Amino acid sequence: MTSDNGYLVEVENLKVWFPIKSGLVMDRHVGDVRAVDDISFQIARGETLGLVGESGCGKSTVGRALLRLYKPTAGKILFDGEDITTLGEKELQPLRRRMQFVFQDPFASLNPRHSIGRIIGEPLRVHGMARRRQVGTRVRELLEIVGLPADAASRYPHEFSGGQRQRIGLARALALNPDFIVADEPVSALDVSIQAQIINLMEELQQEFGLTYLFIAHDLAVVHHISDRVAVMYLGWIVEVSPADELYENPLHPYTISLLSAVPIPDPEIEREREAILLQGDLPSPASPPAGCRFHTRCPYVQPTRCVDEVPELRRVGGSGHMIACHWAEKIKAGEFQPQEREVTFERLEGQKIGAAPAV
């Protein structure tokens, strides 16, 4: 079945919760880490959707759930019109050829005991996509595509730099001619100059092979460069989605505004004059998220009652596909609300359990 609405990936009310166990034999269920908690979004064919947010917000969990490396707790994941949420491993096997993953750490994601030729050729052997003689030819083709010499096939991961290893990771992801690639912080472990090379390579590969990307990162400058649209996550929720240029020029959610205020600007005069918005407090624990708007415990514009009690819906603002989950976004943008010191508290916040979140 092929989707005819232009979307390759559709996510509906996705939840990924991890159980918290207790007791001598860890047999008592005492709670859940709500890593991803009821999110919906779509990725069009040939599009790059950037997914950003601070550590612990659930970005990586989303990426792994889309490829069914994690089993969703609830919701739907439609890939090319087919709901893959409840499929078993055998049913997923043909779909895995079309969905691939590029890992964050190019040093840990390659088996040091295997040659590069074996690493890149392994997907072809596992899926029966090529005979033994054909595997070597295909490996050399893939190495050339990612800008590495053919003789790299006989060498081992420790002989390559970080940027070269990430090129090898991309070659492995391309081996099965996928439609969709989840790239989880693919350049965060690399030097800035090498980051640019890998990003440019990913864009070239997208144009050549018609790839669709979910690009997960915390570096907003990198995300702006590669993404068509950007989704901002906070504590398991998507709080803002927008075309990339519009998000950077006109952020509406207080969390997005604070993130962008921390992005360095190369012009020293502008950098000196602008003021970074520093959020107070730590990210709440996803095992015990706040009621109402999850950002209200750190938001400088929090209002009593509504922010604390009412969950903001992700709603459309304007006609460009800009979506926002904030009760007061328009008033904040218009300057009707002024930021408050976070020392101010409300009675209904007292006793609320706020703790550091595990990385998810």
mmCIF file of C-alpha atoms in Angstrom:
data_model
loop_
_atom_site.group_PDB
_atom_site.id
_atom_site.type_symbol
_atom_site.label_atom_id
_atom_site.label_comp_id
_atom_site.label_asym_id
_atom_site.label_seq_id
_atom_site.Cartn_x
_atom_site.Cartn_y
_atom_site.Cartn_z
ATOM 1 C CA MET A 1 0.000 0.000 0.000
ATOM 2 C CA THR A 2 1.284 3.445 -0.950
ATOM 3 C CA SER A 3 0.173 6.687 0.656
ATOM 4 C CA ASP A 4 -1.175 9.223 -1.838
ATOM 5 C CA ASN A 5 -1.300 12.256 0.478
ATOM 6 C CA GLY A 6 2.351 13.213 -0.012
ATOM 7 C CA TYR A 7 3.499 11.976 3.397
ATOM 8 C CA LEU A 8 5.968 9.149 3.781
ATOM 9 C CA VAL A 9 5.763 9.136 7.598
ATOM 10 C CA GLU A 10 2.685 9.989 9.686
ATOM 11 C CA VAL A 11 2.708 9.865 13.470
ATOM 12 C CA GLU A 12 -0.572 9.984 15.389
ATOM 13 C CA ASN A 13 -0.749 10.375 19.194
ATOM 14 C CA LEU A 14 2.487 8.458 19.700
ATOM 15 C CA LYS A 15 3.434 7.459 23.243
ATOM 16 C CA VAL A 16 6.584 5.654 24.316
ATOM 17 C CA TRP A 17 6.669 4.968 28.049
ATOM 18 C CA PHE A 18 9.319 2.944 29.854
ATOM 19 C CA PRO A 19 8.182 1.099 33.002
ATOM 20 C CA ILE A 20 9.854 1.772 36.339
ATOM 21 C CA LYS A 21 10.281 -1.429 38.311
ATOM 22 C CA SER A 22 10.895 -1.937 42.020
ATOM 23 C CA GLY A 23 11.214 -4.762 44.511
ATOM 24 C CA LEU A 24 13.837 -7.418 45.154
ATOM 25 C CA VAL A 25 13.296 -9.074 41.793
ATOM 26 C CA MET A 26 12.146 -5.900 40.046
ATOM 27 C CA ASP A 27 8.632 -7.281 39.637
ATOM 28 C CA ARG A 28 6.616 -4.329 40.927
ATOM 29 C CA HIS A 29 5.500 -1.637 38.489
ATOM 30 C CA VAL A 30 5.756 1.676 40.330
ATOM 31 C CA GLY A 31 5.511 4.158 37.466
ATOM 32 C CA ASP A 32 6.569 5.059 33.944
ATOM 33 C CA VAL A 33 9.119 7.311 32.295
ATOM 34 C CA ARG A 34 7.012 9.167 29.734
ATOM 35 C CA ALA A 35 9.775 9.683 27.210
ATOM 36 C CA VAL A 36 7.347 10.490 24.381
ATOM 37 C CA ASP A 37 3.853 11.431 25.443
ATOM 38 C CA ASP A 38 1.147 11.892 22.804
ATOM 39 C CA ILE A 39 2.773 13.595 19.815
ATOM 40 C CA SER A 40 1.621 13.847 16.198
ATOM 41 C CA PHE A 41 3.461 15.023 13.086
ATOM 42 C CA GLN A 42 4.093 14.166 9.436
ATOM 43 C CA ILE A 43 7.146 14.024 7.172
ATOM 44 C CA ALA A 44 6.591 14.571 3.454
ATOM 45 C CA ARG A 45 8.433 12.569 0.807
ATOM 46 C CA GLY A 46 11.825 14.090 0.093
ATOM 47 C CA GLU A 47 11.590 16.413 3.100
ATOM 48 C CA THR A 48 13.972 16.900 5.995
ATOM 49 C CA LEU A 49 12.242 17.399 9.314
ATOM 50 C CA GLY A 50 14.570 18.695 12.018
ATOM 51 C CA LEU A 51 13.776 17.595 15.573
ATOM 52 C CA VAL A 52 15.383 19.745 18.273
ATOM 53 C CA GLY A 53 15.307 20.112 22.037
ATOM 54 C CA GLU A 54 17.552 19.806 25.056
ATOM 55 C CA SER A 55 18.903 16.502 26.354
ATOM 56 C CA GLY A 56 16.205 14.339 27.912
ATOM 57 C CA CYS A 57 13.285 15.695 25.886
ATOM 58 C CA GLY A 58 12.687 12.436 23.979
ATOM 59 C CA LYS A 59 14.173 13.191 20.539
ATOM 60 C CA SER A 60 16.173 9.970 20.206
ATOM 61 C CA THR A 61 13.264 7.918 21.492
ATOM 62 C CA VAL A 62 11.080 9.314 18.705
ATOM 63 C CA GLY A 63 13.637 8.327 16.080
ATOM 64 C CA ARG A 64 14.005 4.804 17.403
ATOM 65 C CA ALA A 65 10.241 4.371 17.685
ATOM 66 C CA LEU A 66 9.727 5.387 14.049
ATOM 67 C CA LEU A 67 12.026 2.551 12.991
ATOM 68 C CA ARG A 68 10.374 0.217 15.512
ATOM 69 C CA LEU A 69 13.599 -0.203 17.490
ATOM 70 C CA TYR A 70 11.357 0.747 20.416
ATOM 71 C CA LYS A 71 7.805 -0.559 20.596
ATOM 72 C CA PRO A 72 5.267 2.254 20.983
ATOM 73 C CA THR A 73 3.075 2.235 24.085
ATOM 74 C CA ALA A 74 0.175 3.831 22.196
ATOM 75 C CA GLY A 75 -0.610 5.674 18.999
ATOM 76 C CA LYS A 76 0.067 4.994 15.338
ATOM 77 C CA ILE A 77 3.087 5.179 13.045
ATOM 78 C CA LEU A 78 2.162 5.085 9.373
ATOM 79 C CA PHE A 79 4.979 4.430 6.914
ATOM 80 C CA ASP A 80 3.928 4.951 3.319
ATOM 81 C CA GLY A 81 0.310 4.553 4.400
ATOM 82 C CA GLU A 82 0.819 1.312 6.370
ATOM 83 C CA ASP A 83 0.434 1.209 10.135
ATOM 84 C CA ILE A 84 3.637 -0.413 11.405
ATOM 85 C CA THR A 85 2.871 0.017 15.098
ATOM 86 C CA THR A 86 1.697 -3.523 15.761
ATOM 87 C CA LEU A 87 3.715 -5.421 13.156
ATOM 88 C CA GLY A 88 5.851 -8.336 14.328
ATOM 89 C CA GLU A 89 9.529 -8.717 13.527
ATOM 90 C CA LYS A 90 8.890 -10.971 10.535
ATOM 91 C CA GLU A 91 6.387 -8.505 9.064
ATOM 92 C CA LEU A 92 8.791 -5.628 9.660
ATOM 93 C CA GLN A 93 11.675 -7.306 7.826
ATOM 94 C CA PRO A 94 10.804 -6.081 4.302
ATOM 95 C CA LEU A 95 10.071 -2.577 5.632
ATOM 96 C CA ARG A 96 13.454 -2.354 7.348
ATOM 97 C CA ARG A 97 15.091 -2.226 3.924
ATOM 98 C CA ARG A 98 13.347 1.101 3.389
ATOM 99 C CA MET A 99 14.138 2.610 6.810
ATOM 100 C CA GLN A 100 17.685 3.126 8.048
ATOM 101 C CA PHE A 101 19.497 4.753 10.968
ATOM 102 C CA VAL A 102 22.635 6.904 11.191
ATOM 103 C CA PHE A 103 24.038 6.903 14.710
ATOM 104 C CA GLN A 104 25.461 9.762 16.738
ATOM 105 C CA ASP A 105 28.840 8.312 17.646
ATOM 106 C CA PRO A 106 30.896 7.296 14.590
ATOM 107 C CA PHE A 107 33.465 5.672 16.902
ATOM 108 C CA ALA A 108 31.021 3.359 18.708
ATOM 109 C CA SER A 109 28.655 2.517 15.850
ATOM 110 C CA LEU A 110 31.208 0.550 13.763
ATOM 111 C CA ASN A 111 32.414 -2.879 14.869
ATOM 112 C CA PRO A 112 36.187 -2.521 15.373
ATOM 113 C CA ARG A 113 36.737 -6.223 14.565
ATOM 114 C CA HIS A 114 35.141 -6.017 11.130
ATOM 115 C CA SER A 115 36.567 -4.540 7.958
ATOM 116 C CA ILE A 116 34.782 -1.627 6.334
ATOM 117 C CA GLY A 117 33.761 -3.865 3.458
ATOM 118 C CA ARG A 118 32.090 -6.288 5.847
ATOM 119 C CA ILE A 119 30.376 -3.492 7.798
ATOM 120 C CA ILE A 120 28.869 -1.902 4.689
ATOM 121 C CA GLY A 121 28.069 -5.230 3.031
ATOM 122 C CA GLU A 122 26.378 -6.780 6.070
ATOM 123 C CA PRO A 123 22.885 -5.317 5.315
ATOM 124 C CA LEU A 124 23.091 -6.726 1.783
ATOM 125 C CA ARG A 125 23.853 -10.217 3.105
ATOM 126 C CA VAL A 126 21.238 -10.098 5.894
ATOM 127 C CA HIS A 127 18.460 -9.069 3.496
ATOM 128 C CA GLY A 128 19.638 -11.251 0.599
ATOM 129 C CA MET A 129 19.969 -8.229 -1.672
ATOM 130 C CA ALA A 130 23.181 -9.338 -3.411
ATOM 131 C CA ARG A 131 25.230 -12.431 -4.085
ATOM 132 C CA ARG A 132 28.691 -12.795 -2.617
ATOM 133 C CA ARG A 133 30.506 -11.484 -5.699
ATOM 134 C CA GLN A 134 28.078 -8.610 -6.056
ATOM 135 C CA VAL A 135 28.554 -7.443 -2.465
ATOM 136 C CA GLY A 136 32.136 -6.299 -3.085
ATOM 137 C CA THR A 137 31.120 -4.330 -6.163
ATOM 138 C CA ARG A 138 28.255 -2.671 -4.319
ATOM 139 C CA VAL A 139 30.513 -1.797 -1.366
ATOM 140 C CA ARG A 140 32.994 -0.063 -3.672
ATOM 141 C CA GLU A 141 30.153 1.879 -5.296
ATOM 142 C CA LEU A 142 28.875 3.039 -1.915
ATOM 143 C CA LEU A 143 32.339 4.114 -0.772
ATOM 144 C CA GLU A 144 32.705 6.194 -3.923
ATOM 145 C CA ILE A 145 29.272 7.755 -3.385
ATOM 146 C CA VAL A 146 30.245 8.989 0.096
ATOM 147 C CA GLY A 147 33.655 10.247 -1.024
ATOM 148 C CA LEU A 148 35.962 7.458 0.165
ATOM 149 C CA PRO A 149 38.447 5.409 -1.907
ATOM 150 C CA ALA A 150 37.541 1.862 -2.938
ATOM 151 C CA ASP A 151 40.539 0.412 -1.079
ATOM 152 C CA ALA A 152 38.941 1.560 2.208
ATOM 153 C CA ALA A 153 36.922 -1.674 2.074
ATOM 154 C CA SER A 154 39.882 -3.712 3.292
ATOM 155 C CA ARG A 155 40.718 -1.404 6.192
ATOM 156 C CA TYR A 156 39.324 -1.195 9.744
ATOM 157 C CA PRO A 157 37.425 1.562 11.620
ATOM 158 C CA HIS A 158 40.394 2.627 13.784
ATOM 159 C CA GLU A 159 42.242 3.681 10.629
ATOM 160 C CA PHE A 160 39.726 6.446 9.887
ATOM 161 C CA SER A 161 38.937 9.861 11.345
ATOM 162 C CA GLY A 162 35.561 10.727 12.865
ATOM 163 C CA GLY A 163 34.302 12.380 9.691
ATOM 164 C CA GLN A 164 35.393 9.418 7.570
ATOM 165 C CA ARG A 165 33.681 7.017 9.958
ATOM 166 C CA GLN A 166 30.439 8.950 9.648
ATOM 167 C CA ARG A 167 30.757 8.685 5.859
ATOM 168 C CA ILE A 168 31.075 4.925 6.349
ATOM 169 C CA GLY A 169 27.930 5.028 8.488
ATOM 170 C CA LEU A 170 26.105 6.825 5.694
ATOM 171 C CA ALA A 171 27.347 4.256 3.157
ATOM 172 C CA ARG A 172 26.004 1.459 5.351
ATOM 173 C CA ALA A 173 22.637 3.239 5.636
ATOM 174 C CA LEU A 174 22.463 3.616 1.838
ATOM 175 C CA ALA A 175 23.309 -0.023 1.102
ATOM 176 C CA LEU A 176 19.669 -1.152 0.845
ATOM 177 C CA ASN A 177 18.459 1.895 -1.157
ATOM 178 C CA PRO A 178 16.216 3.196 1.652
ATOM 179 C CA ASP A 179 13.488 5.802 1.366
ATOM 180 C CA PHE A 180 13.743 7.105 4.930
ATOM 181 C CA ILE A 181 16.756 7.772 7.154
ATOM 182 C CA VAL A 182 16.710 8.760 10.812
ATOM 183 C CA ALA A 183 19.915 10.662 11.583
ATOM 184 C CA ASP A 184 20.378 10.919 15.362
ATOM 185 C CA GLU A 185 22.844 13.722 16.153
ATOM 186 C CA PRO A 186 25.009 12.605 13.194
ATOM 187 C CA VAL A 187 27.503 15.492 13.442
ATOM 188 C CA SER A 188 27.557 16.358 17.143
ATOM 189 C CA ALA A 189 30.767 14.375 17.762
ATOM 190 C CA LEU A 190 32.621 16.017 14.860
ATOM 191 C CA ASP A 191 34.666 19.200 14.471
ATOM 192 C CA VAL A 192 32.786 22.176 13.019
ATOM 193 C CA SER A 193 34.593 22.068 9.648
ATOM 194 C CA ILE A 194 33.852 18.333 9.330
ATOM 195 C CA GLN A 195 30.229 18.906 10.344
ATOM 196 C CA ALA A 196 29.753 21.123 7.284
ATOM 197 C CA GLN A 197 31.172 18.421 5.001
ATOM 198 C CA ILE A 198 28.839 15.749 6.364
ATOM 199 C CA ILE A 199 25.788 18.026 6.181
ATOM 200 C CA ASN A 200 26.602 18.943 2.581
ATOM 201 C CA LEU A 201 27.067 15.253 1.751
ATOM 202 C CA MET A 202 23.690 14.397 3.284
ATOM 203 C CA GLU A 203 22.020 17.098 1.203
ATOM 204 C CA GLU A 204 23.691 15.807 -1.971
ATOM 205 C CA LEU A 205 22.588 12.252 -1.195
ATOM 206 C CA GLN A 206 19.049 13.451 -0.581
ATOM 207 C CA GLN A 207 18.927 15.132 -3.970
ATOM 208 C CA GLU A 208 20.473 12.166 -5.768
ATOM 209 C CA PHE A 209 18.408 9.391 -4.173
ATOM 210 C CA GLY A 210 15.202 11.187 -3.163
ATOM 211 C CA LEU A 211 15.734 10.490 0.533
ATOM 212 C CA THR A 212 13.489 11.598 3.372
ATOM 213 C CA TYR A 213 15.222 12.541 6.631
ATOM 214 C CA LEU A 214 14.345 12.904 10.274
ATOM 215 C CA PHE A 215 17.346 14.925 11.458
ATOM 216 C CA ILE A 216 17.695 14.909 15.249
ATOM 217 C CA ALA A 217 20.012 17.480 16.835
ATOM 218 C CA HIS A 218 20.435 20.003 19.610
ATOM 219 C CA ASP A 219 22.524 22.414 17.486
ATOM 220 C CA LEU A 220 19.948 24.794 16.052
ATOM 221 C CA ALA A 221 22.362 26.332 13.541
ATOM 222 C CA VAL A 222 22.989 22.917 11.957
ATOM 223 C CA VAL A 223 19.273 22.104 11.941
ATOM 224 C CA HIS A 224 18.451 25.404 10.225
ATOM 225 C CA HIS A 225 20.929 24.636 7.453
ATOM 226 C CA ILE A 226 19.599 21.194 6.526
ATOM 227 C CA SER A 227 15.892 21.214 7.480
ATOM 228 C CA ASP A 228 12.801 22.116 5.488
ATOM 229 C CA ARG A 229 10.706 22.175 8.667
ATOM 230 C CA VAL A 230 11.645 22.071 12.335
ATOM 231 C CA ALA A 231 9.787 20.510 15.275
ATOM 232 C CA VAL A 232 10.742 21.605 18.789
ATOM 233 C CA MET A 233 10.381 19.089 21.635
ATOM 234 C CA TYR A 234 10.122 19.689 25.352
ATOM 235 C CA LEU A 235 9.669 16.926 27.929
ATOM 236 C CA GLY A 236 8.064 14.420 25.560
ATOM 237 C CA TRP A 237 5.886 16.973 23.771
ATOM 238 C CA ILE A 238 6.160 18.826 20.489
ATOM 239 C CA VAL A 239 5.622 22.486 21.379
ATOM 240 C CA GLU A 240 6.225 24.141 18.006
ATOM 241 C CA VAL A 241 6.442 23.084 14.336
ATOM 242 C CA SER A 242 7.241 25.472 11.521
ATOM 243 C CA PRO A 243 9.028 25.893 8.198
ATOM 244 C CA ALA A 244 12.688 26.331 9.136
ATOM 245 C CA ASP A 245 13.151 29.926 7.968
ATOM 246 C CA GLU A 246 9.981 31.109 9.663
ATOM 247 C CA LEU A 247 10.841 29.407 12.943
ATOM 248 C CA TYR A 248 14.198 31.157 13.115
ATOM 249 C CA GLU A 249 12.780 34.530 12.063
ATOM 250 C CA ASN A 250 9.545 34.371 14.045
ATOM 251 C CA PRO A 251 9.650 31.896 16.972
ATOM 252 C CA LEU A 252 6.420 31.912 18.981
ATOM 253 C CA HIS A 253 6.788 29.455 21.842
ATOM 254 C CA PRO A 254 8.693 30.805 24.889
ATOM 255 C CA TYR A 255 10.845 27.671 24.917
ATOM 256 C CA THR A 256 11.817 28.087 21.251
ATOM 257 C CA ILE A 257 12.563 31.763 21.851
ATOM 258 C CA SER A 258 14.909 30.855 24.702
ATOM 259 C CA LEU A 259 16.671 28.188 22.633
ATOM 260 C CA LEU A 260 17.257 30.548 19.724
ATOM 261 C CA SER A 261 18.516 33.286 22.026
ATOM 262 C CA ALA A 262 21.428 31.006 22.927
ATOM 263 C CA VAL A 263 22.534 30.398 19.321
ATOM 264 C CA PRO A 264 25.769 32.364 18.670
ATOM 265 C CA ILE A 265 25.653 35.059 15.983
ATOM 266 C CA PRO A 266 28.870 35.623 13.989
ATOM 267 C CA ASP A 267 28.433 39.430 13.995
ATOM 268 C CA PRO A 268 30.136 40.617 17.240
ATOM 269 C CA GLU A 269 28.153 43.869 17.411
ATOM 270 C CA ILE A 270 24.782 42.101 17.239
ATOM 271 C CA GLU A 271 26.022 39.426 19.634
ATOM 272 C CA ARG A 272 27.008 42.045 22.229
ATOM 273 C CA GLU A 273 23.686 43.876 22.062
ATOM 274 C CA ARG A 274 21.269 40.956 22.228
ATOM 275 C CA GLU A 275 20.242 39.304 25.468
ATOM 276 C CA ALA A 276 20.158 35.549 25.989
ATOM 277 C CA ILE A 277 17.078 34.216 27.787
ATOM 278 C CA LEU A 278 18.239 31.918 30.570
ATOM 279 C CA LEU A 279 15.651 29.438 31.804
ATOM 280 C CA GLN A 280 15.485 28.904 35.544
ATOM 281 C CA GLY A 281 15.544 25.426 37.046
ATOM 282 C CA ASP A 282 16.131 21.961 35.657
ATOM 283 C CA LEU A 283 14.090 19.981 33.179
ATOM 284 C CA PRO A 284 11.331 18.195 35.147
ATOM 285 C CA SER A 285 11.428 14.436 35.322
ATOM 286 C CA PRO A 286 9.496 12.621 32.561
ATOM 287 C CA ALA A 287 8.495 10.140 35.255
ATOM 288 C CA SER A 288 6.530 12.892 37.001
ATOM 289 C CA PRO A 289 5.729 15.623 34.455
ATOM 290 C CA PRO A 290 3.954 18.800 35.566
ATOM 291 C CA ALA A 291 0.211 19.171 35.014
ATOM 292 C CA GLY A 292 -1.131 21.627 32.464
ATOM 293 C CA CYS A 293 1.562 23.063 30.206
ATOM 294 C CA ARG A 294 4.732 21.104 30.897
ATOM 295 C CA PHE A 295 6.868 24.190 30.355
ATOM 296 C CA HIS A 296 5.103 26.266 33.010
ATOM 297 C CA THR A 297 7.624 25.367 35.740
ATOM 298 C CA ARG A 298 10.353 27.207 33.784
ATOM 299 C CA CYS A 299 8.409 29.614 31.569
ATOM 300 C CA PRO A 300 9.101 33.325 32.258
ATOM 301 C CA TYR A 301 5.589 34.179 31.005
ATOM 302 C CA VAL A 302 3.635 31.652 33.105
ATOM 303 C CA GLN A 303 0.149 32.713 34.148
ATOM 304 C CA PRO A 304 -1.647 31.205 37.163
ATOM 305 C CA THR A 305 -4.578 28.859 36.669
ATOM 306 C CA ARG A 306 -4.651 28.324 32.885
ATOM 307 C CA CYS A 307 -0.971 27.454 32.345
ATOM 308 C CA VAL A 308 -0.964 25.247 35.425
ATOM 309 C CA ASP A 309 -4.287 23.472 34.833
ATOM 310 C CA GLU A 310 -4.972 23.389 31.087
ATOM 311 C CA VAL A 311 -2.956 21.435 28.524
ATOM 312 C CA PRO A 312 -2.287 23.635 25.462
ATOM 313 C CA GLU A 313 -3.242 22.044 22.148
ATOM 314 C CA LEU A 314 -0.847 22.112 19.200
ATOM 315 C CA ARG A 315 -2.742 24.584 17.002
ATOM 316 C CA ARG A 316 -2.133 26.237 13.657
ATOM 317 C CA VAL A 317 -1.067 29.895 13.590
ATOM 318 C CA GLY A 318 -1.207 31.706 10.263
ATOM 319 C CA GLY A 319 -1.241 30.068 6.848
ATOM 320 C CA SER A 320 2.319 28.736 6.517
ATOM 321 C CA GLY A 321 1.918 25.557 8.548
ATOM 322 C CA HIS A 322 3.278 27.151 11.722
ATOM 323 C CA MET A 323 1.907 25.270 14.752
ATOM 324 C CA ILE A 324 2.247 26.189 18.405
ATOM 325 C CA ALA A 325 1.320 24.666 21.783
ATOM 326 C CA CYS A 326 1.044 27.752 23.981
ATOM 327 C CA HIS A 327 -2.030 29.516 25.399
ATOM 328 C CA TRP A 328 -0.497 32.967 25.135
ATOM 329 C CA ALA A 329 1.868 32.852 22.136
ATOM 330 C CA GLU A 330 0.258 35.733 20.260
ATOM 331 C CA LYS A 331 0.107 37.962 23.348
ATOM 332 C CA ILE A 332 3.722 37.197 24.224
ATOM 333 C CA LYS A 333 4.792 38.071 20.682
ATOM 334 C CA ALA A 334 2.770 41.312 20.825
ATOM 335 C CA GLY A 335 4.507 42.305 24.060
ATOM 336 C CA GLU A 336 1.334 42.177 26.158
ATOM 337 C CA PHE A 337 3.007 39.827 28.669
ATOM 338 C CA GLN A 338 6.266 40.683 30.369
ATOM 339 C CA PRO A 339 8.688 38.023 31.653
ATOM 340 C CA GLN A 340 8.555 37.326 35.375
ATOM 341 C CA GLU A 341 11.258 36.286 37.799
ATOM 342 C CA ARG A 342 10.991 32.562 38.419
ATOM 343 C CA GLU A 343 11.178 33.091 42.187
ATOM 344 C CA VAL A 344 7.477 33.918 41.983
ATOM 345 C CA THR A 345 5.467 30.781 42.757
ATOM 346 C CA PHE A 346 1.795 29.907 42.895
ATOM 347 C CA GLU A 347 0.051 27.826 45.509
ATOM 348 C CA ARG A 348 -0.870 25.105 43.069
ATOM 349 C CA LEU A 349 2.834 24.593 42.215
ATOM 350 C CA GLU A 350 3.781 23.829 45.795
ATOM 351 C CA GLY A 351 4.665 20.233 46.517
ATOM 352 C CA GLN A 352 4.987 19.375 42.835
ATOM 353 C CA LYS A 353 7.775 16.878 42.306
ATOM 354 C CA ILE A 354 10.396 18.318 40.015
ATOM 355 C CA GLY A 355 13.624 16.446 39.370
ATOM 356 C CA ALA A 356 16.352 15.942 36.845
ATOM 357 C CA ALA A 357 15.305 13.903 33.833
ATOM 358 C CA PRO A 358 17.150 10.860 32.577
ATOM 359 C CA ALA A 359 18.472 11.072 29.026
ATOM 360 C CA VAL A 360 15.849 9.585 26.713
#
